[in-house]
Amino acid sequence: MSKRGYHHGNLRQALVDAALTLIEEKGPTGFTLSEAAKQAGVTPAAVYRHFGGREDLIAEAARQGYEMFADLMEYAYTKSQPSALASFEATGRAYLAFARKYPGHYVAMFESGISVNRTPDLALLSGRALGTLERAAAELSAHIPPDRRPPSQMVSAHIWAMCHGVVELFARGSPGTKSPFPPEELLESGIGIYLRGLGLVPPDR
Amino acid sequence: MSKRGYHHGNLRQALVDAALTLIEEKGPTGFTLSEAAKQAGVTPAAVYRHFGGREDLIAEAARQGYEMFADLMEYAYTKSQPSALASFEATGRAYLAFARKYPGHYVAMFESGISVNRTPDLALLSGRALGTLERAAAELSAHIPPDRRPPSQMVSAHIWAMCHGVVELFARGSPGTKSPFPPEELLESGIGIYLRGLGLVPPDR
DNA sequence: TGTACATCAGTGAACGCGCGTTCACTGATGTAC
DNA sequence: TGTACATCAGTGAACGCGCGTTCACTGATGTAC
């Protein structure tokens, strides 16, 4: 490793970390390159040794998020196999857990306006994460009689929407909106009711 | 009306309209007072004849949004009475319709960071809109046997989350994310499955 | 109808600020001999 | 082990820019007589 022992140690990652903190605090457009540099104890110009500019720094923060996100989703899915139902529920929980644990990454990924097609890297990771959710939905759908089975892409879209909505509205301290329930409970119960509606869970448990 | 025939005509509303367009295009933090003034054909300083500053302008845009939103939700609710189910479904549809028709207002209301407690006016209107959804959920819950009835606040939170998630993920041209289904269809089917899960809709229709 | 006056919406110049980015530089680090 | 040299991470000053906000002003409008 040629990284250690340099002037700073590992400025590149320090900048990403600072960016994540700032994005979490001030939102993606409130984030400034200069402030991230300052927080890393460095001149704004130093950033250009490691990144092409402001956008590139945000994109790298998002990339690291997608990487963890994809891993977490895959782990949740695999761990709960071979039960399609358990895998599906686990990916939903993993989604919320990720958003709660890494809010800076979540914002950089889904609210920063960074396109997933910015780099092949980003597109690949994002596809891997979303693909896991879709796979779980597809296996689950297989247990529903074909004539009353919604497309599995639609099922995964419903769950994604529910997850994202819970995160945005109830898992963040959004101003003036206080959650009447813990977000985990809200998501768990929401998904539960939804699955019952699909006929995959007994109507009374 | 003393408004007409002045220098500009009605600069106040012209500024709000410009702000809405800009907020829709560039997001709440990308919006600038100067650009709104320019778009209204006026010097930035002129804004201060009508608003306390940048934030006040955003707040007024949000207020007008909440006003329409509350009206639309109430209309949808009332129009579909006395059926609790029809009223509930109608408010969900009204939510999405509002977000689609007035994206600038929607962003100003839910993504600008403007607190609903900024003015009593805002709090009142927001409470009226959300209250309608909760009332619809409560009446709907009354049709479920008490022992398997989730709290009605939870039901309305689920629906709100699903609506918001669909809006954010699939109703906007968010970069790199293309929706596999029209958002209206997605929301309609999602709410349908959810209601079936609550036991309020026959399992097969 | 015509004149004098008060009002006040919008002007234009100015302010201090922090932004992203550039550039020639410096000086600590690692390497070759 | 010691010296000379190359590398290159980070510096510091400078840039042009657009921002939100202030202020004394101007000049079109509506009103009183």
Coordinates of C-alpha atoms (C1' of nucleotides) in Angstrom, one line a residue:
Chain A
M1 CA 0.0 0.0 0.0
S2 CA 1.5 3.3 -1.1
K3 CA -1.3 5.2 0.6
R4 CA -0.1 5.3 4.2
G5 CA 2.7 7.6 5.4
Y6 CA 1.8 10.4 2.9
H7 CA 1.2 13.9 3.9
H8 CA -2.2 13.3 5.1
G9 CA -2.5 9.6 5.3
N10 CA -5.5 8.9 3.2
L11 CA -7.0 12.1 2.2
R12 CA -9.2 10.6 -0.5
Q13 CA -11.3 8.6 1.9
A14 CA -11.2 11.4 4.5
L15 CA -12.9 13.7 1.9
V16 CA -15.5 11.1 1.1
D17 CA -16.3 10.7 4.8
A18 CA -16.5 14.5 5.2
A19 CA -18.8 14.7 2.2
L20 CA -21.0 12.0 3.6
T21 CA -21.4 13.8 6.9
L22 CA -22.2 17.1 5.2
I23 CA -24.6 15.6 2.7
E24 CA -26.4 14.0 5.6
E25 CA -26.6 17.3 7.5
K26 CA -27.3 19.7 4.7
G27 CA -28.7 17.8 1.9
P28 CA -27.0 17.1 -1.5
T29 CA -27.3 20.7 -2.8
G30 CA -26.3 22.2 0.5
F31 CA -23.0 20.3 0.4
T32 CA -19.9 22.3 -0.6
L33 CA -16.6 21.0 -1.7
S34 CA -14.8 23.8 0.3
E35 CA -16.5 22.7 3.5
A36 CA -15.6 19.1 2.9
A37 CA -12.0 20.1 2.4
K38 CA -12.0 22.2 5.5
Q39 CA -13.4 19.4 7.6
A40 CA -10.7 17.1 6.3
G41 CA -8.1 19.7 7.4
V42 CA -7.1 20.6 3.9
T43 CA -7.2 23.4 1.3
P44 CA -10.0 23.2 -1.2
A45 CA -7.4 22.9 -4.0
A46 CA -6.2 19.7 -2.5
V47 CA -9.4 18.0 -3.4
Y48 CA -8.4 18.2 -7.1
R49 CA -5.5 15.8 -6.5
H50 CA -8.1 13.1 -5.9
F51 CA -11.3 14.0 -7.7
G52 CA -12.2 15.7 -10.9
G53 CA -14.4 18.1 -9.0
R54 CA -17.4 18.5 -6.7
E55 CA -19.7 16.1 -8.6
D56 CA -17.1 13.4 -8.8
L57 CA -16.7 13.5 -5.0
I58 CA -20.5 13.1 -4.6
A59 CA -20.5 10.2 -7.1
E60 CA -17.8 8.4 -5.2
A61 CA -19.8 8.7 -2.0
A62 CA -22.8 7.3 -3.8
R63 CA -20.7 4.5 -5.3
Q64 CA -19.5 3.4 -1.9
G65 CA -23.1 3.4 -0.7
Y66 CA -24.3 1.3 -3.6
E67 CA -21.5 -1.2 -2.9
M68 CA -22.6 -1.7 0.7
F69 CA -26.2 -1.6 -0.3
A70 CA -25.9 -4.3 -2.9
D71 CA -23.9 -6.4 -0.5
L72 CA -26.4 -6.0 2.3
M73 CA -29.4 -6.8 0.1
E74 CA -27.6 -9.9 -1.3
Y75 CA -26.6 -11.1 2.2
A76 CA -30.2 -10.6 3.5
Y77 CA -31.6 -12.5 0.5
T78 CA -29.1 -15.4 0.6
K79 CA -29.2 -15.8 4.3
S80 CA -33.0 -16.4 4.3
Q81 CA -33.0 -18.8 1.5
P82 CA -34.5 -21.2 0.5
S83 CA -37.8 -19.6 1.8
A84 CA -39.0 -17.1 -0.8
L85 CA -41.1 -15.4 1.8
A86 CA -38.3 -15.0 4.3
S87 CA -35.9 -13.7 1.7
F88 CA -38.4 -11.2 0.5
E89 CA -39.1 -9.9 3.9
A90 CA -35.4 -9.8 4.8
T91 CA -34.5 -7.6 1.8
G92 CA -37.2 -5.1 2.8
R93 CA -35.8 -5.0 6.3
A94 CA -32.3 -4.7 4.9
Y95 CA -33.4 -1.7 2.8
L96 CA -34.6 0.2 5.8
A97 CA -31.7 -0.8 7.9
F98 CA -29.3 0.5 5.3
A99 CA -31.1 3.8 5.1
R100 CA -31.1 4.2 8.8
K101 CA -27.5 3.3 9.3
Y102 CA -26.0 5.2 6.4
P103 CA -28.2 8.2 5.8
G104 CA -25.4 10.1 4.1
H105 CA -24.9 7.4 1.6
Y106 CA -28.7 7.0 1.1
V107 CA -29.1 10.7 0.3
A108 CA -26.0 10.7 -2.0
M109 CA -27.5 7.7 -3.8
F110 CA -31.2 8.6 -4.1
E111 CA -31.5 12.4 -3.7
S112 CA -28.3 13.9 -5.0
G113 CA -29.3 13.9 -8.6
I114 CA -26.3 11.9 -9.5
S115 CA -27.3 9.6 -12.4
V116 CA -26.7 6.0 -12.0
N117 CA -25.5 6.0 -15.6
R118 CA -22.7 8.4 -14.7
T119 CA -20.2 5.5 -14.7
P120 CA -20.6 1.9 -15.6
D121 CA -19.5 1.1 -12.1
L122 CA -22.5 2.9 -10.6
A123 CA -24.9 1.3 -13.0
L124 CA -23.6 -2.2 -12.2
L125 CA -23.8 -1.8 -8.5
S126 CA -27.3 -0.2 -8.6
G127 CA -28.5 -3.0 -10.9
R128 CA -27.1 -5.6 -8.5
A129 CA -28.9 -4.2 -5.5
L130 CA -32.2 -3.6 -7.3
G131 CA -31.9 -7.0 -9.0
T132 CA -31.8 -8.8 -5.7
L133 CA -35.1 -7.2 -4.7
E134 CA -36.6 -8.2 -8.0
R135 CA -35.4 -11.7 -7.8
A136 CA -36.9 -12.0 -4.3
A137 CA -40.2 -10.7 -5.7
A138 CA -40.1 -13.1 -8.6
E139 CA -39.6 -16.1 -6.5
L140 CA -42.3 -15.0 -4.2
S141 CA -44.7 -14.5 -7.1
A142 CA -44.1 -18.0 -8.2
H143 CA -46.2 -19.1 -5.2
I144 CA -49.2 -17.2 -6.4
P145 CA -51.6 -18.8 -8.9
P146 CA -50.7 -17.3 -12.3
D147 CA -54.2 -16.0 -13.0
R148 CA -54.1 -13.7 -10.0
R149 CA -50.4 -13.0 -9.9
P150 CA -49.3 -9.4 -10.5
P151 CA -46.0 -9.0 -12.5
S152 CA -43.1 -9.5 -10.1
Q153 CA -41.5 -6.2 -11.3
M154 CA -44.6 -4.5 -10.0
V155 CA -44.4 -6.3 -6.6
S156 CA -40.8 -5.2 -6.2
A157 CA -41.8 -1.6 -7.2
H158 CA -44.5 -1.6 -4.6
I159 CA -42.1 -2.6 -1.9
W160 CA -39.5 -0.3 -3.0
A161 CA -42.0 2.6 -2.9
M162 CA -43.2 1.6 0.5
C163 CA -39.6 1.4 1.8
H164 CA -38.6 4.7 0.3
G165 CA -41.7 6.4 1.5
V166 CA -41.2 5.2 5.1
V167 CA -37.6 6.3 5.0
E168 CA -38.3 9.8 3.6
L169 CA -41.4 10.5 5.7
F170 CA -40.8 8.7 9.0
A171 CA -37.2 7.6 9.4
R172 CA -35.8 11.1 9.0
G173 CA -36.4 14.0 11.4
S174 CA -38.3 15.8 8.7
P175 CA -39.5 19.1 10.0
G176 CA -42.8 19.3 11.7
T177 CA -43.6 15.7 10.9
K178 CA -43.4 13.4 13.9
S179 CA -43.9 9.8 13.3
P180 CA -46.6 8.1 15.4
F181 CA -44.8 4.7 15.1
P182 CA -41.2 3.6 14.8
P183 CA -40.3 3.3 11.1
E184 CA -39.2 -0.3 11.5
E185 CA -42.6 -1.3 12.9
L186 CA -44.4 0.7 10.2
L187 CA -42.5 -1.0 7.4
E188 CA -42.8 -4.4 8.9
S189 CA -46.6 -4.1 9.4
G190 CA -47.0 -2.5 6.0
I191 CA -45.2 -5.2 4.2
G192 CA -47.1 -7.8 6.2
I193 CA -50.5 -6.4 5.2
Y194 CA -49.3 -6.2 1.6
L195 CA -48.2 -9.8 1.6
R196 CA -51.5 -10.9 3.0
G197 CA -53.1 -9.1 0.2
L198 CA -51.1 -11.1 -2.2
G199 CA -52.4 -14.2 -0.5
L200 CA -49.0 -15.3 0.7
V201 CA -49.6 -15.0 4.3
P202 CA -52.6 -16.5 6.2
P203 CA -55.3 -13.8 6.7
D204 CA -54.9 -14.1 10.5
R205 CA -51.8 -14.6 12.4
Chain B
M1 CA -59.0 45.4 -6.7
S2 CA -56.1 47.8 -6.1
K3 CA -53.7 45.3 -7.6
R4 CA -54.2 45.8 -11.3
G5 CA -52.7 48.8 -13.1
Y6 CA -49.6 49.0 -11.0
H7 CA -46.1 48.9 -12.3
H8 CA -46.1 45.2 -12.8
G9 CA -49.6 44.2 -12.4
N10 CA -49.3 41.5 -9.7
L11 CA -45.7 40.9 -9.0
R12 CA -46.3 39.0 -5.8
Q13 CA -48.0 36.1 -7.6
A14 CA -45.7 36.3 -10.5
L15 CA -42.8 35.8 -8.1
V16 CA -44.5 32.8 -6.5
D17 CA -45.1 31.3 -9.9
A18 CA -41.5 31.8 -11.0
A19 CA -40.4 30.3 -7.7
L20 CA -42.6 27.2 -8.4
T21 CA -41.2 26.7 -11.8
L22 CA -37.6 27.0 -10.6
I23 CA -38.2 24.8 -7.6
E24 CA -39.6 22.2 -9.9
E25 CA -36.7 22.4 -12.2
K26 CA -33.7 22.8 -9.9
G27 CA -34.9 21.5 -6.5
P28 CA -35.5 23.5 -3.4
T29 CA -31.9 24.3 -2.7
G30 CA -31.1 25.1 -6.3
F31 CA -33.7 27.7 -6.3
T32 CA -32.5 31.3 -6.1
L33 CA -34.3 34.5 -5.3
S34 CA -32.4 36.4 -7.9
E35 CA -33.4 34.0 -10.7
A36 CA -37.0 34.2 -9.7
A37 CA -36.9 38.0 -9.8
K38 CA -35.2 37.9 -13.2
Q39 CA -37.9 35.5 -14.5
A40 CA -40.6 37.8 -13.3
G41 CA -38.8 40.6 -15.2
V42 CA -37.8 42.5 -12.1
T43 CA -34.7 43.5 -10.0
P44 CA -33.9 41.2 -7.0
A45 CA -34.5 44.1 -4.7
A46 CA -38.1 44.3 -5.8
V47 CA -38.8 41.0 -4.1
Y48 CA -38.4 42.6 -0.8
R49 CA -41.5 44.8 -1.4
H50 CA -43.6 41.6 -1.1
F51 CA -41.6 39.1 0.9
G52 CA -39.3 39.1 3.9
G53 CA -36.7 37.2 1.9
R54 CA -35.9 34.0 0.1
E55 CA -37.4 31.6 2.7
D56 CA -40.6 33.6 2.9
L57 CA -41.1 33.3 -0.8
I58 CA -40.7 29.5 -0.6
A59 CA -43.0 29.3 2.3
E60 CA -45.7 31.2 0.4
A61 CA -45.3 28.8 -2.5
A62 CA -45.7 25.9 -0.1
R63 CA -48.7 27.5 1.5
Q64 CA -50.6 27.8 -1.8
G65 CA -49.7 24.2 -2.4
Y66 CA -51.1 23.1 1.0
E67 CA -54.3 25.0 0.3
M68 CA -55.0 23.3 -3.0
F69 CA -53.8 20.0 -1.6
A70 CA -56.2 20.2 1.4
D71 CA -59.1 21.2 -0.9
L72 CA -58.4 18.3 -3.3
M73 CA -58.2 15.7 -0.6
E74 CA -61.4 17.0 1.1
Y75 CA -63.2 17.0 -2.2
A76 CA -62.1 13.5 -3.1
Y77 CA -63.1 12.3 0.3
T78 CA -66.5 14.0 0.3
K79 CA -67.4 13.2 -3.2
S80 CA -67.0 9.4 -2.6
Q81 CA -69.0 9.3 0.7
P82 CA -70.7 7.5 2.2
S83 CA -68.6 4.6 1.1
A84 CA -65.5 4.4 3.4
L85 CA -63.7 2.3 0.9
A86 CA -64.4 4.6 -2.1
S87 CA -63.4 7.6 0.0
F88 CA -60.2 6.1 1.0
E89 CA -59.2 5.1 -2.5
A90 CA -60.1 8.5 -3.8
T91 CA -57.9 10.3 -1.3
G92 CA -55.0 8.1 -2.4
R93 CA -55.6 8.9 -6.0
A94 CA -56.0 12.6 -5.2
Y95 CA -52.6 12.5 -3.5
L96 CA -50.9 11.2 -6.6
A97 CA -52.9 13.5 -8.9
F98 CA -51.8 16.5 -6.9
A99 CA -48.1 15.5 -7.0
R100 CA -48.3 15.0 -10.7
K101 CA -50.2 18.2 -11.5
Y102 CA -48.3 20.5 -9.2
P103 CA -44.8 19.2 -8.9
G104 CA -43.4 22.6 -7.9
H105 CA -45.8 22.9 -5.0
Y106 CA -45.2 19.3 -4.0
V107 CA -41.4 19.9 -3.7
A108 CA -41.9 23.2 -1.9
M109 CA -44.2 21.4 0.6
F110 CA -42.4 18.2 1.2
E111 CA -38.8 18.6 0.2
S112 CA -37.8 22.2 0.7
G113 CA -37.1 21.9 4.4
I114 CA -39.7 24.5 5.2
S115 CA -41.2 23.6 8.5
V116 CA -44.9 23.2 8.7
N117 CA -44.8 25.0 12.0
R118 CA -43.3 28.1 10.4
T119 CA -46.6 29.8 10.5
P120 CA -50.0 28.8 12.0
D121 CA -51.4 29.1 8.6
L122 CA -49.2 26.3 7.2
A123 CA -49.7 24.1 10.2
L124 CA -53.5 24.5 9.9
L125 CA -53.6 23.6 6.2
S126 CA -51.2 20.7 6.5
G127 CA -53.3 19.3 9.4
R128 CA -56.4 19.7 7.3
A129 CA -55.0 17.7 4.4
L130 CA -53.4 14.9 6.5
G131 CA -56.5 14.9 8.7
T132 CA -58.6 14.0 5.7
L133 CA -56.5 11.0 4.9
E134 CA -56.6 9.9 8.6
R135 CA -60.3 10.3 8.8
A136 CA -60.7 8.1 5.7
A137 CA -58.4 5.5 7.2
A138 CA -60.3 5.6 10.5
E139 CA -63.7 5.0 8.8
L140 CA -62.2 2.2 6.8
S141 CA -60.8 0.6 9.9
A142 CA -64.2 0.5 11.5
H143 CA -65.1 -2.2 9.0
I144 CA -62.4 -4.5 10.3
P145 CA -63.0 -6.7 13.3
P146 CA -61.4 -5.0 16.3
D147 CA -59.1 -7.9 17.2
R148 CA -57.3 -7.9 13.9
R149 CA -57.6 -4.1 13.2
P150 CA -54.4 -2.2 13.0
P151 CA -54.4 1.4 14.4
S152 CA -56.0 3.7 11.8
Q153 CA -53.1 6.1 12.1
M154 CA -50.9 3.3 11.0
V155 CA -53.0 2.6 8.0
S156 CA -52.9 6.2 6.9
A157 CA -49.1 6.2 7.4
H158 CA -48.8 3.1 5.2
I159 CA -50.7 4.7 2.4
W160 CA -48.9 8.0 2.8
A161 CA -45.6 6.2 2.5
M162 CA -46.7 4.3 -0.5
C163 CA -48.0 7.4 -2.2
H164 CA -44.8 9.4 -1.4
G165 CA -42.6 6.6 -2.5
V166 CA -44.4 6.2 -5.8
V167 CA -44.2 9.9 -6.4
E168 CA -40.5 10.2 -5.6
L169 CA -39.3 7.1 -7.4
F170 CA -41.6 6.6 -10.3
A171 CA -43.6 9.8 -11.0
R172 CA -40.5 12.0 -11.4
G173 CA -38.0 11.6 -14.2
S174 CA -35.4 10.7 -11.6
P175 CA -32.1 10.1 -13.3
G176 CA -31.4 6.6 -14.5
T177 CA -34.5 5.2 -13.0
K178 CA -37.1 4.4 -15.6
S179 CA -40.5 3.2 -14.3
P180 CA -41.7 -0.1 -15.6
F181 CA -45.3 0.9 -15.0
P182 CA -47.2 4.2 -15.1
P183 CA -47.2 5.6 -11.6
E184 CA -51.0 5.7 -11.4
E185 CA -51.3 2.0 -12.2
L186 CA -48.6 1.3 -9.7
L187 CA -50.3 3.1 -6.9
E188 CA -53.7 1.8 -7.7
S189 CA -52.6 -1.8 -7.7
G190 CA -50.4 -1.3 -4.6
I191 CA -53.3 0.2 -2.6
G192 CA -55.6 -2.6 -4.0
I193 CA -53.3 -5.3 -2.7
Y194 CA -52.9 -3.5 0.6
L195 CA -56.6 -3.2 1.1
R196 CA -57.1 -6.9 0.3
G197 CA -54.5 -7.6 3.0
L198 CA -56.6 -5.7 5.4
G199 CA -59.5 -8.0 4.5
L200 CA -61.6 -5.1 3.0
V201 CA -61.6 -6.3 -0.5
P202 CA -62.5 -9.8 -1.7
P203 CA -59.4 -11.8 -2.3
D204 CA -60.2 -12.2 -6.0
R205 CA -61.8 -9.6 -8.2
Chain C
dT1 C1' -61.0 69.5 -16.8
dG2 C1' -56.5 70.7 -14.9
dT3 C1' -53.0 71.1 -11.4
dA4 C1' -50.5 69.9 -7.1
dC5 C1' -49.4 66.5 -4.2
dA6 C1' -48.7 62.0 -1.7
dT7 C1' -47.9 57.2 -2.2
dC8 C1' -45.1 53.4 -2.8
dA9 C1' -43.7 49.7 -6.4
dG10 C1' -39.6 49.0 -8.6
dT11 C1' -34.6 50.7 -9.7
dG12 C1' -29.7 50.5 -9.7
dA13 C1' -25.6 50.5 -7.4
dA14 C1' -23.2 48.7 -3.7
dC15 C1' -21.9 45.4 0.2
dG16 C1' -19.6 41.3 1.9
dC17 C1' -19.6 36.4 1.3
dG18 C1' -18.5 31.7 0.0
dC19 C1' -18.5 29.2 -3.9
dG20 C1' -15.7 26.0 -7.5
dT21 C1' -11.7 26.0 -10.0
dT22 C1' -6.7 27.4 -11.8
dC23 C1' -2.0 27.8 -11.1
dA24 C1' 2.8 28.2 -10.0
dC25 C1' 4.9 26.9 -5.9
dT26 C1' 7.0 24.1 -1.9
dG27 C1' 8.6 20.8 0.8
dA28 C1' 8.1 16.1 2.8
dT29 C1' 8.6 11.5 1.1
dG30 C1' 10.6 7.5 -1.2
dT31 C1' 14.4 6.0 -4.2
dA32 C1' 18.9 5.4 -6.8
dC33 C1' 23.5 5.4 -6.3
Chain D
dT1 C1' 25.4 5.0 5.8
dG2 C1' 25.1 9.3 3.3
dT3 C1' 24.0 12.2 -0.5
dA4 C1' 21.5 13.8 -4.7
dC5 C1' 17.5 13.6 -7.0
dA6 C1' 12.7 12.8 -8.7
dT7 C1' 8.0 12.6 -7.3
dC8 C1' 3.8 14.5 -6.2
dA9 C1' 0.4 15.6 -2.2
dG10 C1' -0.9 19.7 -0.5
dT11 C1' -0.4 25.1 -0.3
dG12 C1' -1.8 29.8 -0.8
dA13 C1' -3.1 33.3 -3.6
dA14 C1' -5.9 34.6 -7.1
dC15 C1' -9.9 34.5 -10.5
dG16 C1' -14.7 35.5 -11.8
dC17 C1' -19.2 34.5 -10.3
dG18 C1' -23.8 34.7 -8.5
dC19 C1' -25.8 34.9 -4.2
dG20 C1' -29.0 37.5 -0.5
dT21 C1' -29.7 41.8 1.3
dT22 C1' -29.5 47.2 2.1
dC23 C1' -30.3 51.7 0.7
dA24 C1' -31.2 56.2 -1.2
dC25 C1' -33.6 57.1 -5.3
dT26 C1' -37.1 57.8 -9.0
dG27 C1' -41.0 58.1 -11.5
dA28 C1' -45.6 56.2 -12.6
dT29 C1' -50.0 55.9 -10.4
dG30 C1' -54.1 57.4 -7.8
dT31 C1' -56.3 61.2 -5.3
dA32 C1' -57.7 65.8 -3.5
dC33 C1' -58.9 70.1 -4.7

